[in-house]
């Protein structure tokens, strides 16, 4: 069986078949699917996994977020233990030019660990070249069977809000993340579940959606805190948003936690140093990265994975930014 025969059967050029075989872009999804079906039907021998390099490639879309360092630490720990090289790549968002991703596929790493998401086209490219991959903390729903590692975001959001209700707060706002990001949706659902369990109404006016940055947290909190019926507590969907809440509270002349309780999510190292230290949901980023890397290397060795999807438990870390409301 030759590439020429596959190309003739599919009604495409030989370079197009070569692109599919080597995981290159520049082929429409329909054509790629037709070529791959013929490859499977005729048993054309794809590139062997033995040709992959002894490197795990850690792929970020963006590296601006502070939690990237924690993820890198976890991946490096496992790579060092297994004497595997670690390569760090920043690809940009999905509308970025293709060559950076093409370079990743062409390097043929032992496995790829992608933070946030892989598009269907990117997954197809890796599969076509026999490169195993794991998605870390997926932002959107994945097809069944796609390996991933995440955290228990719903229970984390519920624990954060329950902590505030148990302190006696009744007007609890939430600064949530984008409405199409899975972890943010789950944290918001956990918030609503805790309010319901406490017999409190879920006031839609107390929920603000924002990008997961300190600047957006500041803007969202400013809007909440300038209301005549301002909340006595704010649960922020991540620590950067919570730091923005701190800034807005200072500008409004409010003291934390005497006038306003604040809870974050992630437990980045910096939040234990702010004044007052932040109560937050600990997302075990290093442990998640260790588990994801072990899973990726298992797949890279051609061994069956004990499970393709794994969620690691979050826990509430109570510090000094929360207290009972004054009245």
PDB file of C-alpha atoms in Angstrom:
ATOM      1  CA  UNK A   1       0.000   0.000   0.000  1.00  0.00           C
ATOM      2  CA  UNK A   2       1.429   3.351  -1.086  1.00  0.00           C
ATOM      3  CA  UNK A   3       0.701   6.979  -0.358  1.00  0.00           C
ATOM      4  CA  UNK A   4      -0.014   7.422  -4.065  1.00  0.00           C
ATOM      5  CA  UNK A   5      -2.777   4.806  -3.939  1.00  0.00           C
ATOM      6  CA  UNK A   6      -4.302   6.412  -0.850  1.00  0.00           C
ATOM      7  CA  UNK A   7      -4.212   9.813  -2.591  1.00  0.00           C
ATOM      8  CA  UNK A   8      -5.836   8.449  -5.750  1.00  0.00           C
ATOM      9  CA  UNK A   9      -8.561   6.676  -3.767  1.00  0.00           C
ATOM     10  CA  UNK A  10      -9.326   9.819  -1.775  1.00  0.00           C
ATOM     11  CA  UNK A  11      -9.205  12.081  -4.813  1.00  0.00           C
ATOM     12  CA  UNK A  12      -6.496  14.286  -3.312  1.00  0.00           C
ATOM     13  CA  UNK A  13      -2.836  14.998  -3.915  1.00  0.00           C
ATOM     14  CA  UNK A  14       0.086  13.024  -2.459  1.00  0.00           C
ATOM     15  CA  UNK A  15       1.214  16.083  -0.386  1.00  0.00           C
ATOM     16  CA  UNK A  16      -2.267  16.219   1.166  1.00  0.00           C
ATOM     17  CA  UNK A  17      -1.999  12.588   2.307  1.00  0.00           C
ATOM     18  CA  UNK A  18       1.492  13.329   3.617  1.00  0.00           C
ATOM     19  CA  UNK A  19       0.107  16.242   5.647  1.00  0.00           C
ATOM     20  CA  UNK A  20      -2.509  13.967   7.220  1.00  0.00           C
ATOM     21  CA  UNK A  21       0.048  11.268   8.004  1.00  0.00           C
ATOM     22  CA  UNK A  22       2.388  13.757   9.624  1.00  0.00           C
ATOM     23  CA  UNK A  23      -0.233  15.697  11.540  1.00  0.00           C
ATOM     24  CA  UNK A  24       0.214  18.904   9.568  1.00  0.00           C
ATOM     25  CA  UNK A  25      -2.424  21.620   9.229  1.00  0.00           C
ATOM     26  CA  UNK A  26      -3.776  22.923   5.915  1.00  0.00           C
ATOM     27  CA  UNK A  27      -6.230  20.066   5.334  1.00  0.00           C
ATOM     28  CA  UNK A  28      -9.983  20.529   5.710  1.00  0.00           C
ATOM     29  CA  UNK A  29     -11.705  18.374   8.372  1.00  0.00           C
ATOM     30  CA  UNK A  30     -13.718  16.515   5.726  1.00  0.00           C
ATOM     31  CA  UNK A  31     -10.687  15.689   3.605  1.00  0.00           C
ATOM     32  CA  UNK A  32      -8.665  14.694   6.665  1.00  0.00           C
ATOM     33  CA  UNK A  33     -11.439  12.342   7.807  1.00  0.00           C
ATOM     34  CA  UNK A  34     -11.696  10.771   4.330  1.00  0.00           C
ATOM     35  CA  UNK A  35      -7.944  10.196   4.108  1.00  0.00           C
ATOM     36  CA  UNK A  36      -7.729   8.772   7.633  1.00  0.00           C
ATOM     37  CA  UNK A  37     -10.608   6.385   6.903  1.00  0.00           C
ATOM     38  CA  UNK A  38      -8.749   5.056   3.862  1.00  0.00           C
ATOM     39  CA  UNK A  39      -5.525   4.748   5.843  1.00  0.00           C
ATOM     40  CA  UNK A  40      -7.351   2.660   8.439  1.00  0.00           C
ATOM     41  CA  UNK A  41      -9.206   0.608   5.814  1.00  0.00           C
ATOM     42  CA  UNK A  42      -6.112  -0.339   3.832  1.00  0.00           C
ATOM     43  CA  UNK A  43      -3.829  -0.726   6.823  1.00  0.00           C
ATOM     44  CA  UNK A  44      -1.271   1.838   5.751  1.00  0.00           C
ATOM     45  CA  UNK A  45       1.527   1.761   8.318  1.00  0.00           C
ATOM     46  CA  UNK A  46       1.791   5.041  10.193  1.00  0.00           C
ATOM     47  CA  UNK A  47       4.919   6.373  11.831  1.00  0.00           C
ATOM     48  CA  UNK A  48       6.008   4.250  14.774  1.00  0.00           C
ATOM     49  CA  UNK A  49       5.851   5.567  18.318  1.00  0.00           C
ATOM     50  CA  UNK A  50       9.475   4.431  18.677  1.00  0.00           C
ATOM     51  CA  UNK A  51      10.466   7.484  16.643  1.00  0.00           C
ATOM     52  CA  UNK A  52       9.189   9.885  19.289  1.00  0.00           C
ATOM     53  CA  UNK A  53      11.720  11.848  21.314  1.00  0.00           C
ATOM     54  CA  UNK A  54      12.165  11.230  25.049  1.00  0.00           C
ATOM     55  CA  UNK A  55      10.530  14.555  25.905  1.00  0.00           C
ATOM     56  CA  UNK A  56       7.226  15.568  27.443  1.00  0.00           C
ATOM     57  CA  UNK A  57       6.033  18.821  25.888  1.00  0.00           C
ATOM     58  CA  UNK A  58       4.041  21.094  28.194  1.00  0.00           C
ATOM     59  CA  UNK A  59       1.857  23.364  26.094  1.00  0.00           C
ATOM     60  CA  UNK A  60       0.314  26.597  27.361  1.00  0.00           C
ATOM     61  CA  UNK A  61      -1.942  28.881  25.378  1.00  0.00           C
ATOM     62  CA  UNK A  62      -0.774  31.805  27.487  1.00  0.00           C
ATOM     63  CA  UNK A  63       1.791  32.102  30.277  1.00  0.00           C
ATOM     64  CA  UNK A  64       0.535  35.260  31.965  1.00  0.00           C
ATOM     65  CA  UNK A  65      -1.312  33.482  34.769  1.00  0.00           C
ATOM     66  CA  UNK A  66       0.534  33.001  38.058  1.00  0.00           C
ATOM     67  CA  UNK A  67      -0.592  29.393  38.411  1.00  0.00           C
ATOM     68  CA  UNK A  68       1.557  28.398  35.419  1.00  0.00           C
ATOM     69  CA  UNK A  69       4.589  28.210  37.724  1.00  0.00           C
ATOM     70  CA  UNK A  70       2.850  25.678  39.977  1.00  0.00           C
ATOM     71  CA  UNK A  71       1.959  23.492  36.996  1.00  0.00           C
ATOM     72  CA  UNK A  72       5.519  23.611  35.667  1.00  0.00           C
ATOM     73  CA  UNK A  73       6.849  22.565  39.084  1.00  0.00           C
ATOM     74  CA  UNK A  74       4.619  19.490  39.127  1.00  0.00           C
ATOM     75  CA  UNK A  75       5.490  18.429  35.571  1.00  0.00           C
ATOM     76  CA  UNK A  76       9.203  18.921  36.176  1.00  0.00           C
ATOM     77  CA  UNK A  77       9.043  16.767  39.306  1.00  0.00           C
ATOM     78  CA  UNK A  78       7.712  13.779  37.340  1.00  0.00           C
ATOM     79  CA  UNK A  79       9.910  14.355  34.291  1.00  0.00           C
ATOM     80  CA  UNK A  80      12.998  14.398  36.513  1.00  0.00           C
ATOM     81  CA  UNK A  81      11.929  11.211  38.294  1.00  0.00           C
ATOM     82  CA  UNK A  82      11.513   9.376  35.001  1.00  0.00           C
ATOM     83  CA  UNK A  83      14.625  10.956  33.435  1.00  0.00           C
ATOM     84  CA  UNK A  84      12.529  12.464  30.668  1.00  0.00           C
ATOM     85  CA  UNK A  85      13.196  15.846  29.110  1.00  0.00           C
ATOM     86  CA  UNK A  86      10.721  18.695  29.542  1.00  0.00           C
ATOM     87  CA  UNK A  87       9.939  21.227  26.832  1.00  0.00           C
ATOM     88  CA  UNK A  88       7.746  24.256  27.480  1.00  0.00           C
ATOM     89  CA  UNK A  89       5.750  25.783  24.623  1.00  0.00           C
ATOM     90  CA  UNK A  90       3.502  28.824  24.425  1.00  0.00           C
ATOM     91  CA  UNK A  91       1.157  28.605  21.459  1.00  0.00           C
ATOM     92  CA  UNK A  92      -1.145  31.582  21.901  1.00  0.00           C
ATOM     93  CA  UNK A  93      -4.911  31.398  21.504  1.00  0.00           C
ATOM     94  CA  UNK A  94      -6.679  29.183  18.959  1.00  0.00           C
ATOM     95  CA  UNK A  95      -6.824  31.981  16.400  1.00  0.00           C
ATOM     96  CA  UNK A  96      -3.028  32.336  16.469  1.00  0.00           C
ATOM     97  CA  UNK A  97      -0.998  31.408  13.363  1.00  0.00           C
ATOM     98  CA  UNK A  98      -0.535  27.661  12.858  1.00  0.00           C
ATOM     99  CA  UNK A  99       3.280  27.227  12.637  1.00  0.00           C
ATOM    100  CA  UNK A 100       3.842  27.103  16.421  1.00  0.00           C
ATOM    101  CA  UNK A 101       1.506  24.122  16.758  1.00  0.00           C
ATOM    102  CA  UNK A 102       2.929  22.517  13.614  1.00  0.00           C
ATOM    103  CA  UNK A 103       6.365  22.741  15.223  1.00  0.00           C
ATOM    104  CA  UNK A 104       5.103  20.898  18.306  1.00  0.00           C
ATOM    105  CA  UNK A 105       3.696  18.063  16.173  1.00  0.00           C
ATOM    106  CA  UNK A 106       6.811  17.911  13.996  1.00  0.00           C
ATOM    107  CA  UNK A 107       9.066  17.516  17.048  1.00  0.00           C
ATOM    108  CA  UNK A 108       7.261  14.252  17.857  1.00  0.00           C
ATOM    109  CA  UNK A 109       7.576  14.453  21.653  1.00  0.00           C
ATOM    110  CA  UNK A 110       6.977  11.341  23.730  1.00  0.00           C
ATOM    111  CA  UNK A 111       3.690  12.918  24.839  1.00  0.00           C
ATOM    112  CA  UNK A 112       1.967  16.289  25.057  1.00  0.00           C
ATOM    113  CA  UNK A 113       0.407  17.813  28.169  1.00  0.00           C
ATOM    114  CA  UNK A 114      -1.824  20.692  27.111  1.00  0.00           C
ATOM    115  CA  UNK A 115      -3.035  23.228  29.650  1.00  0.00           C
ATOM    116  CA  UNK A 116      -6.653  24.340  29.127  1.00  0.00           C
ATOM    117  CA  UNK A 117      -7.748  22.832  25.817  1.00  0.00           C
ATOM    118  CA  UNK A 118      -6.940  21.138  22.523  1.00  0.00           C
ATOM    119  CA  UNK A 119      -9.155  21.748  19.514  1.00  0.00           C
ATOM    120  CA  UNK A 120     -10.522  18.818  17.523  1.00  0.00           C
ATOM    121  CA  UNK A 121      -8.116  19.595  14.694  1.00  0.00           C
ATOM    122  CA  UNK A 122      -5.141  19.635  17.082  1.00  0.00           C
ATOM    123  CA  UNK A 123      -6.187  16.327  18.628  1.00  0.00           C
ATOM    124  CA  UNK A 124      -6.456  14.807  15.151  1.00  0.00           C
ATOM    125  CA  UNK A 125      -2.959  15.986  14.277  1.00  0.00           C
ATOM    126  CA  UNK A 126      -1.505  14.353  17.384  1.00  0.00           C
ATOM    127  CA  UNK A 127      -3.445  11.138  16.815  1.00  0.00           C
ATOM    128  CA  UNK A 128      -2.339  10.998  13.182  1.00  0.00           C
ATOM    129  CA  UNK A 129       1.280  11.103  14.282  1.00  0.00           C
ATOM    130  CA  UNK A 130       0.826   8.670  17.162  1.00  0.00           C
ATOM    131  CA  UNK A 131       1.581  11.214  19.895  1.00  0.00           C
ATOM    132  CA  UNK A 132      -0.361  10.598  23.147  1.00  0.00           C
ATOM    133  CA  UNK A 133      -1.740  13.642  24.946  1.00  0.00           C
ATOM    134  CA  UNK A 134      -3.498  14.686  28.138  1.00  0.00           C
ATOM    135  CA  UNK A 135      -5.569  17.847  28.636  1.00  0.00           C
ATOM    136  CA  UNK A 136      -4.932  19.680  31.915  1.00  0.00           C
ATOM    137  CA  UNK A 137      -7.954  21.450  33.429  1.00  0.00           C
ATOM    138  CA  UNK A 138     -10.094  21.457  30.241  1.00  0.00           C
ATOM    139  CA  UNK A 139     -12.068  24.634  29.692  1.00  0.00           C
ATOM    140  CA  UNK A 140     -14.763  22.974  27.571  1.00  0.00           C
ATOM    141  CA  UNK A 141     -16.448  19.584  27.310  1.00  0.00           C
ATOM    142  CA  UNK A 142     -14.223  16.896  25.806  1.00  0.00           C
ATOM    143  CA  UNK A 143     -15.349  13.883  23.767  1.00  0.00           C
ATOM    144  CA  UNK A 144     -15.518  10.589  25.645  1.00  0.00           C
ATOM    145  CA  UNK A 145     -12.140   8.913  25.931  1.00  0.00           C
ATOM    146  CA  UNK A 146      -9.985  12.046  25.744  1.00  0.00           C
ATOM    147  CA  UNK A 147      -7.552  11.870  28.714  1.00  0.00           C
ATOM    148  CA  UNK A 148      -7.757  14.780  31.150  1.00  0.00           C
ATOM    149  CA  UNK A 149      -6.950  15.830  34.707  1.00  0.00           C
ATOM    150  CA  UNK A 150      -8.996  18.457  36.541  1.00  0.00           C
ATOM    151  CA  UNK A 151     -10.188  19.456  40.010  1.00  0.00           C
ATOM    152  CA  UNK A 152     -13.439  19.238  41.958  1.00  0.00           C
ATOM    153  CA  UNK A 153     -14.544  22.760  41.096  1.00  0.00           C
ATOM    154  CA  UNK A 154     -18.190  22.320  42.070  1.00  0.00           C
ATOM    155  CA  UNK A 155     -17.424  21.086  45.576  1.00  0.00           C
ATOM    156  CA  UNK A 156     -14.812  23.813  45.945  1.00  0.00           C
ATOM    157  CA  UNK A 157     -17.341  26.510  45.071  1.00  0.00           C
ATOM    158  CA  UNK A 158     -19.839  24.960  47.454  1.00  0.00           C
ATOM    159  CA  UNK A 159     -17.311  24.799  50.323  1.00  0.00           C
ATOM    160  CA  UNK A 160     -16.309  28.447  49.842  1.00  0.00           C
ATOM    161  CA  UNK A 161     -19.905  29.650  49.929  1.00  0.00           C
ATOM    162  CA  UNK A 162     -20.907  27.346  52.789  1.00  0.00           C
ATOM    163  CA  UNK A 163     -18.073  28.815  54.855  1.00  0.00           C
ATOM    164  CA  UNK A 164     -19.571  32.274  54.369  1.00  0.00           C
ATOM    165  CA  UNK A 165     -23.134  31.182  55.170  1.00  0.00           C
ATOM    166  CA  UNK A 166     -21.933  29.441  58.325  1.00  0.00           C
ATOM    167  CA  UNK A 167     -20.310  32.706  59.410  1.00  0.00           C
ATOM    168  CA  UNK A 168     -23.747  34.307  59.149  1.00  0.00           C
ATOM    169  CA  UNK A 169     -23.505  36.133  55.817  1.00  0.00           C
ATOM    170  CA  UNK A 170     -26.767  36.491  53.897  1.00  0.00           C
ATOM    171  CA  UNK A 171     -25.824  38.818  51.037  1.00  0.00           C
ATOM    172  CA  UNK A 172     -23.034  36.880  49.362  1.00  0.00           C
ATOM    173  CA  UNK A 173     -21.933  37.980  45.919  1.00  0.00           C
ATOM    174  CA  UNK A 174     -19.905  35.969  43.449  1.00  0.00           C
ATOM    175  CA  UNK A 175     -17.510  37.272  40.832  1.00  0.00           C
ATOM    176  CA  UNK A 176     -17.519  34.374  38.401  1.00  0.00           C
ATOM    177  CA  UNK A 177     -15.406  33.810  35.324  1.00  0.00           C
ATOM    178  CA  UNK A 178     -16.488  33.560  31.680  1.00  0.00           C
ATOM    179  CA  UNK A 179     -19.751  31.717  31.190  1.00  0.00           C
ATOM    180  CA  UNK A 180     -18.277  29.257  28.681  1.00  0.00           C
ATOM    181  CA  UNK A 181     -15.382  28.040  30.867  1.00  0.00           C
ATOM    182  CA  UNK A 182     -16.135  24.713  32.571  1.00  0.00           C
ATOM    183  CA  UNK A 183     -14.382  25.341  35.881  1.00  0.00           C
ATOM    184  CA  UNK A 184     -16.116  28.706  36.292  1.00  0.00           C
ATOM    185  CA  UNK A 185     -19.531  27.203  35.534  1.00  0.00           C
ATOM    186  CA  UNK A 186     -18.904  24.459  38.109  1.00  0.00           C
ATOM    187  CA  UNK A 187     -17.761  26.918  40.791  1.00  0.00           C
ATOM    188  CA  UNK A 188     -20.829  29.071  40.175  1.00  0.00           C
ATOM    189  CA  UNK A 189     -23.098  26.027  40.429  1.00  0.00           C
ATOM    190  CA  UNK A 190     -21.426  25.118  43.732  1.00  0.00           C
ATOM    191  CA  UNK A 191     -22.060  28.659  45.004  1.00  0.00           C
ATOM    192  CA  UNK A 192     -25.747  28.406  44.112  1.00  0.00           C
ATOM    193  CA  UNK A 193     -26.009  24.953  45.700  1.00  0.00           C
ATOM    194  CA  UNK A 194     -24.604  26.247  49.008  1.00  0.00           C
ATOM    195  CA  UNK A 195     -27.006  29.198  49.008  1.00  0.00           C
ATOM    196  CA  UNK A 196     -29.925  26.854  48.439  1.00  0.00           C
ATOM    197  CA  UNK A 197     -28.756  24.544  51.237  1.00  0.00           C
ATOM    198  CA  UNK A 198     -28.639  27.548  53.587  1.00  0.00           C
ATOM    199  CA  UNK A 199     -32.148  28.624  52.582  1.00  0.00           C
ATOM    200  CA  UNK A 200     -30.886  31.782  50.859  1.00  0.00           C
ATOM    201  CA  UNK A 201     -32.131  33.077  47.507  1.00  0.00           C
ATOM    202  CA  UNK A 202     -29.701  33.118  44.591  1.00  0.00           C
ATOM    203  CA  UNK A 203     -29.956  36.789  43.647  1.00  0.00           C
ATOM    204  CA  UNK A 204     -28.825  37.163  40.003  1.00  0.00           C
ATOM    205  CA  UNK A 205     -27.867  40.784  40.726  1.00  0.00           C
ATOM    206  CA  UNK A 206     -25.148  39.493  43.067  1.00  0.00           C
ATOM    207  CA  UNK A 207     -23.431  37.445  40.352  1.00  0.00           C
ATOM    208  CA  UNK A 208     -20.989  39.223  38.033  1.00  0.00           C
ATOM    209  CA  UNK A 209     -19.086  37.542  35.194  1.00  0.00           C
ATOM    210  CA  UNK A 210     -15.556  38.729  34.450  1.00  0.00           C
ATOM    211  CA  UNK A 211     -12.300  37.653  32.896  1.00  0.00           C
ATOM    212  CA  UNK A 212     -10.020  35.915  35.389  1.00  0.00           C
ATOM    213  CA  UNK A 213      -7.711  38.868  36.041  1.00  0.00           C
ATOM    214  CA  UNK A 214      -7.030  41.232  38.942  1.00  0.00           C
ATOM    215  CA  UNK A 215      -8.137  44.202  36.844  1.00  0.00           C
ATOM    216  CA  UNK A 216     -11.501  42.614  36.035  1.00  0.00           C
ATOM    217  CA  UNK A 217     -11.945  41.616  39.677  1.00  0.00           C
ATOM    218  CA  UNK A 218     -11.375  45.223  40.688  1.00  0.00           C
ATOM    219  CA  UNK A 219     -13.961  46.512  38.192  1.00  0.00           C
ATOM    220  CA  UNK A 220     -16.550  43.888  39.156  1.00  0.00           C
ATOM    221  CA  UNK A 221     -16.074  44.476  42.886  1.00  0.00           C
ATOM    222  CA  UNK A 222     -16.317  48.244  42.433  1.00  0.00           C
ATOM    223  CA  UNK A 223     -19.766  47.769  40.913  1.00  0.00           C
ATOM    224  CA  UNK A 224     -20.894  45.492  43.730  1.00  0.00           C
ATOM    225  CA  UNK A 225     -19.506  47.620  46.558  1.00  0.00           C
ATOM    226  CA  UNK A 226     -21.008  50.891  45.355  1.00  0.00           C
ATOM    227  CA  UNK A 227     -24.536  49.484  45.488  1.00  0.00           C
ATOM    228  CA  UNK A 228     -26.743  50.811  48.302  1.00  0.00           C
ATOM    229  CA  UNK A 229     -27.394  47.215  49.384  1.00  0.00           C
ATOM    230  CA  UNK A 230     -23.841  46.048  48.942  1.00  0.00           C
ATOM    231  CA  UNK A 231     -22.891  42.453  49.796  1.00  0.00           C
ATOM    232  CA  UNK A 232     -21.184  41.643  53.080  1.00  0.00           C
ATOM    233  CA  UNK A 233     -19.108  38.896  51.439  1.00  0.00           C
ATOM    234  CA  UNK A 234     -17.703  38.154  47.985  1.00  0.00           C
ATOM    235  CA  UNK A 235     -16.630  34.783  46.631  1.00  0.00           C
ATOM    236  CA  UNK A 236     -14.242  35.251  43.711  1.00  0.00           C
ATOM    237  CA  UNK A 237     -13.784  32.494  41.118  1.00  0.00           C
ATOM    238  CA  UNK A 238      -9.994  32.729  41.381  1.00  0.00           C
ATOM    239  CA  UNK A 239      -7.337  34.402  43.497  1.00  0.00           C
ATOM    240  CA  UNK A 240      -6.521  37.093  40.946  1.00  0.00           C
ATOM    241  CA  UNK A 241     -10.141  38.252  41.004  1.00  0.00           C
ATOM    242  CA  UNK A 242      -9.977  38.227  44.811  1.00  0.00           C
ATOM    243  CA  UNK A 243      -6.920  40.485  44.759  1.00  0.00           C
ATOM    244  CA  UNK A 244      -8.934  42.888  42.627  1.00  0.00           C
ATOM    245  CA  UNK A 245     -11.658  42.788  45.290  1.00  0.00           C
ATOM    246  CA  UNK A 246      -9.043  43.781  47.901  1.00  0.00           C
ATOM    247  CA  UNK A 247      -8.133  46.848  45.830  1.00  0.00           C
ATOM    248  CA  UNK A 248     -11.769  47.889  45.331  1.00  0.00           C
ATOM    249  CA  UNK A 249     -12.508  47.443  49.045  1.00  0.00           C
ATOM    250  CA  UNK A 250      -9.592  49.700  50.022  1.00  0.00           C
ATOM    251  CA  UNK A 251     -10.771  52.365  47.580  1.00  0.00           C
ATOM    252  CA  UNK A 252     -14.286  52.160  49.063  1.00  0.00           C
ATOM    253  CA  UNK A 253     -12.913  52.589  52.597  1.00  0.00           C
ATOM    254  CA  UNK A 254     -13.945  49.071  53.603  1.00  0.00           C
ATOM    255  CA  UNK A 255     -11.885  46.873  55.890  1.00  0.00           C
ATOM    256  CA  UNK A 256     -11.353  43.160  55.253  1.00  0.00           C
ATOM    257  CA  UNK A 257     -12.786  41.187  57.018  1.00  0.00           C
ATOM    258  CA  UNK A 258     -14.507  43.653  59.393  1.00  0.00           C
ATOM    259  CA  UNK A 259     -16.663  45.220  56.645  1.00  0.00           C
ATOM    260  CA  UNK A 260     -16.295  42.669  53.862  1.00  0.00           C
ATOM    261  CA  UNK A 261     -15.338  38.997  53.814  1.00  0.00           C
ATOM    262  CA  UNK A 262     -13.508  37.693  50.737  1.00  0.00           C
ATOM    263  CA  UNK A 263     -12.857  34.142  49.524  1.00  0.00           C
ATOM    264  CA  UNK A 264     -10.777  33.204  46.483  1.00  0.00           C
ATOM    265  CA  UNK A 265     -10.025  30.034  44.563  1.00  0.00           C
ATOM    266  CA  UNK A 266      -6.635  28.426  43.642  1.00  0.00           C
ATOM    267  CA  UNK A 267      -4.504  29.146  46.739  1.00  0.00           C
ATOM    268  CA  UNK A 268      -1.586  30.662  44.873  1.00  0.00           C
ATOM    269  CA  UNK A 269       1.458  31.236  47.116  1.00  0.00           C
ATOM    270  CA  UNK A 270       1.063  35.021  46.959  1.00  0.00           C
ATOM    271  CA  UNK A 271      -2.341  35.056  48.681  1.00  0.00           C
ATOM    272  CA  UNK A 272      -0.873  33.952  52.008  1.00  0.00           C
ATOM    273  CA  UNK A 273       1.334  37.074  51.951  1.00  0.00           C
ATOM    274  CA  UNK A 274      -1.328  39.730  51.314  1.00  0.00           C
ATOM    275  CA  UNK A 275      -2.864  41.686  54.180  1.00  0.00           C
ATOM    276  CA  UNK A 276      -4.973  40.077  55.469  1.00  0.00           C
ATOM    277  CA  UNK A 277      -4.022  36.599  54.200  1.00  0.00           C
ATOM    278  CA  UNK A 278      -6.749  35.326  51.892  1.00  0.00           C
ATOM    279  CA  UNK A 279      -9.201  32.559  52.693  1.00  0.00           C
ATOM    280  CA  UNK A 280      -9.334  30.505  49.504  1.00  0.00           C
ATOM    281  CA  UNK A 281     -10.105  27.135  47.979  1.00  0.00           C
ATOM    282  CA  UNK A 282      -6.904  25.176  47.548  1.00  0.00           C
ATOM    283  CA  UNK A 283      -6.703  23.809  44.026  1.00  0.00           C
ATOM    284  CA  UNK A 284      -3.887  21.218  44.128  1.00  0.00           C
ATOM    285  CA  UNK A 285      -2.147  22.432  40.969  1.00  0.00           C
ATOM    286  CA  UNK A 286       1.141  20.647  41.638  1.00  0.00           C
ATOM    287  CA  UNK A 287      -0.609  17.361  42.432  1.00  0.00           C
ATOM    288  CA  UNK A 288      -2.802  17.776  39.341  1.00  0.00           C
ATOM    289  CA  UNK A 289       0.274  18.377  37.199  1.00  0.00           C
ATOM    290  CA  UNK A 290       2.011  15.315  38.691  1.00  0.00           C
ATOM    291  CA  UNK A 291      -1.021  13.122  37.950  1.00  0.00           C
ATOM    292  CA  UNK A 292      -1.396  14.509  34.422  1.00  0.00           C
ATOM    293  CA  UNK A 293       2.278  13.946  33.622  1.00  0.00           C
ATOM    294  CA  UNK A 294       2.237  10.395  34.980  1.00  0.00           C
ATOM    295  CA  UNK A 295      -0.829   9.695  32.839  1.00  0.00           C
ATOM    296  CA  UNK A 296       0.787  11.211  29.748  1.00  0.00           C
ATOM    297  CA  UNK A 297       3.987   9.194  30.227  1.00  0.00           C
ATOM    298  CA  UNK A 298       1.967   6.002  30.755  1.00  0.00           C
ATOM    299  CA  UNK A 299       0.242   6.602  27.437  1.00  0.00           C
ATOM    300  CA  UNK A 300       3.594   7.490  25.878  1.00  0.00           C
ATOM    301  CA  UNK A 301       4.935   4.060  26.850  1.00  0.00           C
ATOM    302  CA  UNK A 302       1.984   2.460  25.113  1.00  0.00           C
ATOM    303  CA  UNK A 303       0.540   1.175  28.391  1.00  0.00           C
ATOM    304  CA  UNK A 304      -3.190   1.247  29.183  1.00  0.00           C
ATOM    305  CA  UNK A 305      -4.207   4.045  31.547  1.00  0.00           C
ATOM    306  CA  UNK A 306      -6.043   3.060  34.753  1.00  0.00           C
ATOM    307  CA  UNK A 307      -8.538   5.848  33.952  1.00  0.00           C
ATOM    308  CA  UNK A 308      -8.716   8.482  31.256  1.00  0.00           C
ATOM    309  CA  UNK A 309     -10.364  11.194  33.372  1.00  0.00           C
ATOM    310  CA  UNK A 310      -9.294  12.234  36.862  1.00  0.00           C
ATOM    311  CA  UNK A 311     -10.540  14.979  39.190  1.00  0.00           C
ATOM    312  CA  UNK A 312      -8.431  15.764  42.269  1.00  0.00           C
ATOM    313  CA  UNK A 313     -10.122  17.079  45.405  1.00  0.00           C
ATOM    314  CA  UNK A 314     -10.072  20.744  46.394  1.00  0.00           C
ATOM    315  CA  UNK A 315     -10.037  21.885  50.027  1.00  0.00           C
ATOM    316  CA  UNK A 316     -10.902  25.136  51.782  1.00  0.00           C
ATOM    317  CA  UNK A 317      -7.994  27.019  53.366  1.00  0.00           C
ATOM    318  CA  UNK A 318      -9.329  29.419  56.008  1.00  0.00           C
ATOM    319  CA  UNK A 319      -7.139  32.446  56.742  1.00  0.00           C
ATOM    320  CA  UNK A 320      -7.930  35.968  57.927  1.00  0.00           C
ATOM    321  CA  UNK A 321     -10.053  37.490  55.154  1.00  0.00           C
ATOM    322  CA  UNK A 322     -13.362  36.114  56.431  1.00  0.00           C
ATOM    323  CA  UNK A 323     -15.344  36.864  59.599  1.00  0.00           C
ATOM    324  CA  UNK A 324     -18.982  37.115  60.703  1.00  0.00           C
ATOM    325  CA  UNK A 325     -20.828  40.170  59.332  1.00  0.00           C
ATOM    326  CA  UNK A 326     -21.103  43.208  61.630  1.00  0.00           C
ATOM    327  CA  UNK A 327     -24.901  43.135  61.607  1.00  0.00           C
TER     328      UNK A 327
END
